[in-house]
Coordinates of C-alpha atoms in Angstrom, one line a residue:
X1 CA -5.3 -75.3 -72.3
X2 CA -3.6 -72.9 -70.6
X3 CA -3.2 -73.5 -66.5
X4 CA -3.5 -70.6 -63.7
X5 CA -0.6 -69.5 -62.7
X6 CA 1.0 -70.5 -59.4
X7 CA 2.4 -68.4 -56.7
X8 CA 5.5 -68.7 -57.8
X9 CA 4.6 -68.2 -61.5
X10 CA 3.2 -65.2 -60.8
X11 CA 5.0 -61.5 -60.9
X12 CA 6.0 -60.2 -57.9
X13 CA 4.3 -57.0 -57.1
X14 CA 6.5 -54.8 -55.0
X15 CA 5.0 -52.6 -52.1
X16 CA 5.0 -49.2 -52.3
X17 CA 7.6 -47.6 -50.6
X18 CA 6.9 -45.5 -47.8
X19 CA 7.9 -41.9 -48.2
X20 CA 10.9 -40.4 -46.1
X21 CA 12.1 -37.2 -45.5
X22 CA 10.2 -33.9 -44.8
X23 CA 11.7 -31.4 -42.5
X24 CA 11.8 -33.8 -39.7
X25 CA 12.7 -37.3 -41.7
X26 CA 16.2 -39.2 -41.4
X27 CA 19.6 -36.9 -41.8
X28 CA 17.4 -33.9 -42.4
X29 CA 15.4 -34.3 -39.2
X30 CA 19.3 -34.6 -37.2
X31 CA 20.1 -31.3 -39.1
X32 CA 17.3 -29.6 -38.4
X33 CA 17.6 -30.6 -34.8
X34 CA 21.2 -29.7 -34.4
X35 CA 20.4 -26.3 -35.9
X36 CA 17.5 -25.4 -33.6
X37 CA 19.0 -26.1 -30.9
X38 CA 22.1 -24.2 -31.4
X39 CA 19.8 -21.5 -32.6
X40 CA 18.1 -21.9 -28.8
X41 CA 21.3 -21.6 -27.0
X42 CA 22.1 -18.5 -29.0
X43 CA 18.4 -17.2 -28.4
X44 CA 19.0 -18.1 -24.1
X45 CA 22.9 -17.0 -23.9
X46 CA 21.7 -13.0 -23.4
X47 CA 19.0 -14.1 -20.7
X48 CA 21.4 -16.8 -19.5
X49 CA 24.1 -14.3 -19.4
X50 CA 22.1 -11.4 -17.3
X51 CA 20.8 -13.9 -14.7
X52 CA 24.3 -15.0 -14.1
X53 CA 26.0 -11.6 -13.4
X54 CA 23.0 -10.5 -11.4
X55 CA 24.2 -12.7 -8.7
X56 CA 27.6 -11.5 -9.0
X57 CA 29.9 -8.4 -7.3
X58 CA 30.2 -5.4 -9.0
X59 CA 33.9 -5.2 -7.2
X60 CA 34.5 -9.0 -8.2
X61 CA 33.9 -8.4 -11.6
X62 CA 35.7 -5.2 -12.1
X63 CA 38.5 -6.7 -11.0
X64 CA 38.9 -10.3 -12.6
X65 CA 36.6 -9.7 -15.6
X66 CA 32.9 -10.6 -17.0
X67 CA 34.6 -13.8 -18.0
X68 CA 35.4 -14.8 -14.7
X69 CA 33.3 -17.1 -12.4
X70 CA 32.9 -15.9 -9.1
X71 CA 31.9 -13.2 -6.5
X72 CA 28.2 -14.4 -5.8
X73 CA 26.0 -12.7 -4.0
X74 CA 22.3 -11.6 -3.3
X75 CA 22.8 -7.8 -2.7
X76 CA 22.3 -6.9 -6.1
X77 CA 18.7 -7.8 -5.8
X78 CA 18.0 -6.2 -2.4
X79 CA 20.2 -2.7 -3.7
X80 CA 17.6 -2.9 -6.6
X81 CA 14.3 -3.0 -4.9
X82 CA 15.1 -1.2 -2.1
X83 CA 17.5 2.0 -4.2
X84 CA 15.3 1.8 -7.5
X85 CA 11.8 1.7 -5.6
X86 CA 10.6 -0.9 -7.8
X87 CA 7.4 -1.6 -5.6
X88 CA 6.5 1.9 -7.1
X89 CA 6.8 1.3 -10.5
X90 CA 5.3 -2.5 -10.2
X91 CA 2.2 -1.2 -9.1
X92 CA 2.0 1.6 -11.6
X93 CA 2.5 -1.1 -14.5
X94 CA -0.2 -3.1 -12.8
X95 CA -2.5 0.0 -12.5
X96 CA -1.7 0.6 -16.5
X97 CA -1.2 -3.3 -17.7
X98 CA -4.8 -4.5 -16.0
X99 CA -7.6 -2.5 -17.9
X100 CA -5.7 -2.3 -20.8
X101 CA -5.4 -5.8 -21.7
X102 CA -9.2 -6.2 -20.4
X103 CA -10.7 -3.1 -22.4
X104 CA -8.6 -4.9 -25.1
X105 CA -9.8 -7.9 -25.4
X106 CA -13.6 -7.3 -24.6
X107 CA -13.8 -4.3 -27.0
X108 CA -12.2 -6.5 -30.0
X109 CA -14.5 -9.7 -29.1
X110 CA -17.5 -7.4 -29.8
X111 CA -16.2 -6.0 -32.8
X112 CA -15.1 -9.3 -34.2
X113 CA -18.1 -11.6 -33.2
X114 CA -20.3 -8.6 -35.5
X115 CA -17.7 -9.3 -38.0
X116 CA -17.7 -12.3 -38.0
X117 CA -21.1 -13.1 -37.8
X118 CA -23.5 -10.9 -39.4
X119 CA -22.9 -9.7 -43.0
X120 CA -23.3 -6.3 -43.9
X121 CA -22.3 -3.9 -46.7
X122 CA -19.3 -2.4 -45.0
X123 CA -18.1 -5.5 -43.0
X124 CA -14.8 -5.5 -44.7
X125 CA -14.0 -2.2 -45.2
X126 CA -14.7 -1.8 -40.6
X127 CA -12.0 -5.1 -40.5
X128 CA -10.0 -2.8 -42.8
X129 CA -10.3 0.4 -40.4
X130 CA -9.0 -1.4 -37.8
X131 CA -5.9 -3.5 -39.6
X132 CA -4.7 -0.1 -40.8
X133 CA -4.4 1.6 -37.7
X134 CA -1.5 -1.0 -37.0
X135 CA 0.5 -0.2 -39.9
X136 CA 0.6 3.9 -38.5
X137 CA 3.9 4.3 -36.6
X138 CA 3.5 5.5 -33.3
X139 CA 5.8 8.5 -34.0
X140 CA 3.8 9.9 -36.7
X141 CA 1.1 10.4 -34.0
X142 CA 3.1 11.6 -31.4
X143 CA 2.1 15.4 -32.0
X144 CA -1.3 15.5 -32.3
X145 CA -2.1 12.3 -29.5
X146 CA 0.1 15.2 -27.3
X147 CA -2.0 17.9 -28.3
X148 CA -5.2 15.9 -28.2
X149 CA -4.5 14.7 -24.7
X150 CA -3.4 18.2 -23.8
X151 CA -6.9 20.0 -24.4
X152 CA -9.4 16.8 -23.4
X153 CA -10.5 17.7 -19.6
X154 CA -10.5 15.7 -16.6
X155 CA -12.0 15.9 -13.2
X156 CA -8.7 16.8 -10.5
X157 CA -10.1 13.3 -9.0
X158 CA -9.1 11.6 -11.9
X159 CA -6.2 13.7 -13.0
X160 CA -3.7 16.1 -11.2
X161 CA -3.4 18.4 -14.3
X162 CA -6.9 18.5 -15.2
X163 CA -6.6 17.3 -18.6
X164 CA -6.2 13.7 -20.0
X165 CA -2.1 14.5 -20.4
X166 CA -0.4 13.3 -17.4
X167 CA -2.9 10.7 -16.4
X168 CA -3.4 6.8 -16.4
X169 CA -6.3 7.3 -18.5
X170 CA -4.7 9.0 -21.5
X171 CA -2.2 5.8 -21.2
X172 CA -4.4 3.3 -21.0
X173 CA -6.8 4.4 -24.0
X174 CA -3.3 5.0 -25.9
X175 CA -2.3 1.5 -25.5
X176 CA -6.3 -0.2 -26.3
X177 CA -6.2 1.9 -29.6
X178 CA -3.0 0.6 -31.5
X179 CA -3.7 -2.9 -30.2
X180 CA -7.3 -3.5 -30.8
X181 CA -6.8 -4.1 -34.4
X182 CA -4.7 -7.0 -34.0
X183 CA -7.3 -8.4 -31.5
X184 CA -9.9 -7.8 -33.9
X185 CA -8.1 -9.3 -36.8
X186 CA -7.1 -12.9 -35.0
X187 CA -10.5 -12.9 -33.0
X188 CA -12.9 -12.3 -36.3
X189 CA -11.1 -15.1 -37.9
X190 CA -11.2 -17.7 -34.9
X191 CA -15.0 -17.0 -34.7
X192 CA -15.0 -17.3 -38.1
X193 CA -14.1 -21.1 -37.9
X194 CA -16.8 -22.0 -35.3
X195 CA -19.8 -24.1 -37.2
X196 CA -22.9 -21.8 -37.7
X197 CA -25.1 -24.2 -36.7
X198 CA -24.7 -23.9 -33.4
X199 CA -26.2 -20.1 -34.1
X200 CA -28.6 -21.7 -36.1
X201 CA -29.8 -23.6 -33.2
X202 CA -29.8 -21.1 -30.9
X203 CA -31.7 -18.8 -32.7
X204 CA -34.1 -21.3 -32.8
X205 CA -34.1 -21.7 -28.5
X206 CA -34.3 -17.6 -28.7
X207 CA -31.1 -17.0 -27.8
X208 CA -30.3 -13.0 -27.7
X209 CA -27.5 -11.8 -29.9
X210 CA -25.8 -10.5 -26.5
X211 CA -26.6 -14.1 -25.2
X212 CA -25.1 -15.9 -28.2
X213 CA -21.9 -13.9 -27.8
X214 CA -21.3 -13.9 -24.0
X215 CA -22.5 -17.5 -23.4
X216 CA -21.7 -19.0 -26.8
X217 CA -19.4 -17.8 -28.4
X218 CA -16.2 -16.4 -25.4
X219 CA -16.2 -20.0 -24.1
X220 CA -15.9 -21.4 -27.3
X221 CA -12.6 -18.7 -28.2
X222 CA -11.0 -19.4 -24.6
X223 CA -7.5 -20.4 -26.3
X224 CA -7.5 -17.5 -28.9
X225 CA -8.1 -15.0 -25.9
X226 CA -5.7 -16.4 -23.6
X227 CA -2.9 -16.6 -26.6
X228 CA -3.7 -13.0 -27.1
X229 CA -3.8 -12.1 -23.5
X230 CA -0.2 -13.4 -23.2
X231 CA 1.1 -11.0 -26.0
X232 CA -0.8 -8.3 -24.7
X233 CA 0.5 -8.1 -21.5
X234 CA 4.1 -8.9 -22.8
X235 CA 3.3 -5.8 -25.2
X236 CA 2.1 -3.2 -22.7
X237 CA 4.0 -4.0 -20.0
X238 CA 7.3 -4.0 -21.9
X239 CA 5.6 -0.3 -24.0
X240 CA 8.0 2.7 -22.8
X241 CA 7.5 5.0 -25.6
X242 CA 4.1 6.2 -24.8
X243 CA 4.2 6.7 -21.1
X244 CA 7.3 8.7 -21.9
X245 CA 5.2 11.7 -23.5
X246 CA 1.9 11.0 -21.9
X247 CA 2.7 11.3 -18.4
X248 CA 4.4 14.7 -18.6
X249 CA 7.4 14.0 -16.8
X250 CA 6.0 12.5 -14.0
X251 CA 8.5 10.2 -12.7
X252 CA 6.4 9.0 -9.7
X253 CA 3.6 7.5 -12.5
X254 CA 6.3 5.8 -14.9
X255 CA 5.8 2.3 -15.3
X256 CA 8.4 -0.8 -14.1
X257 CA 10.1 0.0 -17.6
X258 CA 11.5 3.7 -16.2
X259 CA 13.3 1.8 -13.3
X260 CA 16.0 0.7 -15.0
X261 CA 16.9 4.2 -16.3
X262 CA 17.4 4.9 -12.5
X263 CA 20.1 2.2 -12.1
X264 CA 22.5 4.0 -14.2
X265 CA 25.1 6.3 -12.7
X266 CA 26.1 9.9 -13.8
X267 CA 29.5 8.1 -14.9
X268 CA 29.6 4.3 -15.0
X269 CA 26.8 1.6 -15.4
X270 CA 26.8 -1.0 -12.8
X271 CA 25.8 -3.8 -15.2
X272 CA 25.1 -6.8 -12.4
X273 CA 23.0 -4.0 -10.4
X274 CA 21.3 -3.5 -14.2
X275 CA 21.2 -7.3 -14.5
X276 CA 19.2 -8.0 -11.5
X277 CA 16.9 -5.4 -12.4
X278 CA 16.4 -6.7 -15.6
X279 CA 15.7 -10.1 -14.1
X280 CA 13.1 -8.2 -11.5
X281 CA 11.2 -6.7 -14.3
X282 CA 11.5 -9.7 -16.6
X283 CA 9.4 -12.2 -13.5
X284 CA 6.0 -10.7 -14.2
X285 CA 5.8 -11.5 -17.6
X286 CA 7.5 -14.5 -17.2
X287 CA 4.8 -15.6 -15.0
X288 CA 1.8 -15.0 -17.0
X289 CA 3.3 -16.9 -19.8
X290 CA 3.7 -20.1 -17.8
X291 CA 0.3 -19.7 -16.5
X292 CA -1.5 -19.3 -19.6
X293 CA 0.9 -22.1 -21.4
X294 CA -1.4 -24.6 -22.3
X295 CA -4.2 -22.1 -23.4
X296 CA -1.3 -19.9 -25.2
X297 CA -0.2 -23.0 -27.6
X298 CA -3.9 -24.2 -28.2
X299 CA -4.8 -20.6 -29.2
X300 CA -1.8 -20.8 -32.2
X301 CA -2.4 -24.4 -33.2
X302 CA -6.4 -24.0 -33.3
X303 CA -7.1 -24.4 -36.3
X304 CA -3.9 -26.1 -37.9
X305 CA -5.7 -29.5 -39.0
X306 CA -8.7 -28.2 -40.4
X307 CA -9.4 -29.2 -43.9

């Protein structure tokens, strides 16, 4: 007759194991960490770099070198609002910036919440439409937008040339075409992701389609539009290219972008007077981004963990 087995009779079972490594696990985690961050100083040197001359002499400089450390001072900053007029030029990006980003992002929520939620024959082939007009070049375009702009009339209250050409309004509609496929794209699919039964129940409470979008859904797609109201901003405020043709030479309706090309001489470039300005231009953007921070990483990470 065989007897049980004791504790110490028996087999050791060993535990499992727990798994190491991944990207961020043991001596790969310390590489990877070493490499990002010398992959962030090389990202910050340029910015680092401009900030630091901007506070420096043009005559210092000149004299003992960029790679000298000295000559600070504030004038740069005062020689570049007060010679560049870059009060001007703020305001005229604000004028161009502010209904852009808006008419961006309300036009693309309506056309992604009907994606999104109502199925139809040609619901992929309008998602399609409006994907594609992102993958036109700009340049391709540039003819007939400036013909196109050039015949469409405008009241002399809205326009001093009487046409859409040389106004804020050809800018601004410019700028809410090419980006309101990419709005349309990320918004469709964040809606996408919202459970249906809460449409399901308030169909059932009588809820309006309107009402279902404007108190249902945009609250529920806060993060999503604040991550895309960041890039937007950054995107049009930073755009040159377009105001360039569309404003027909008009050098008093340029936006902040223009103001740098009037820091540069007929013969030399004062790079710490182009430096500060850089840094002047740089703020507004800047700003917006650590405003909408919070909003601007749950927008990107919404999402990540599901299924």
């Amino acid at each position: 007759m065989s007897t049980p087995a004791t504790a110490v009779d028996r087999p050791r079972t060993r535990s499992p194991k727990r798994l190491e490594g991944g990207v961020t696990g043991g001596n790969r985690g310390t590489v990877t960490t070493v490499i990002m961050a010398v992959l962030a100083l090389l990202w910050l040197f340029p910015l680092f770099w401009a900030v630091l001359n901007s506070f420096r002499s043009y005559t210092y400089t000149q004299q003992n070198g960029y790679l000298s450390f000295g000559g600070w001072t504030l004038d740069n900053y005062r020689n570049v609002w007060e010679n560049a007029g870059l009060g001007k030029f703020f305001i005229n990006s604000l004028i161009i910036t502010v209904p852009a980003v808006f008419l961006t992002l309300f036009l693309s929520s309506l056309v992604a919440f009907v994606l999104a939620r109502f199925s139809y024959r040609f619901n992929l082939t309008l998602l399609a439409i409006f994907l594609a007009a992102n993958l036109m070049p700009p340049q391709a375009l540039l003819i007939p937008v400036y013909r196109m702009f050039r015949e469409i009339p405008l009241p002399l209250m809205m326009s001093e040339t009487g046409t859409v050409l040389g106004s804020y309004w050809g800018l601004i509609a410019i700028n809410v075409a090419f980006q309101l496929g990419f709005c349309t794209f990320v918004l469709s699919n964040y809606m996408k992701s919202l459970p249906f039964e809460i449409y399901e129940q308030a169909q059932i409470d009588g809820a309006s389609v309107w009402r279902q979008y404007w108190q249902l859904t945009m609250p529920l797609v806060r993060p999503a539009l604040a991550a895309l109201a960041t890039l937007e901003v950054t995107w049009i405020y930073n755009e040159f290219f377009w105001a360039t043709v569309l404003l027909g030479g008009q050098g008093d309706k340029f936006p902040i972008t223009s103001a740098l090309n009037n820091l540069r001489g007929q013969f030399f470039v004062d790079y710490n007077l182009l430096s500060a300005g850089s840094v002047l231009v740089a703020l507004p953007v800047l700003i917006v981004f650590f405003v909408l921070q919070k909003q601007f990483v749950a927008g990107l990470t919404l999402g990540s963990t599901k299924g």
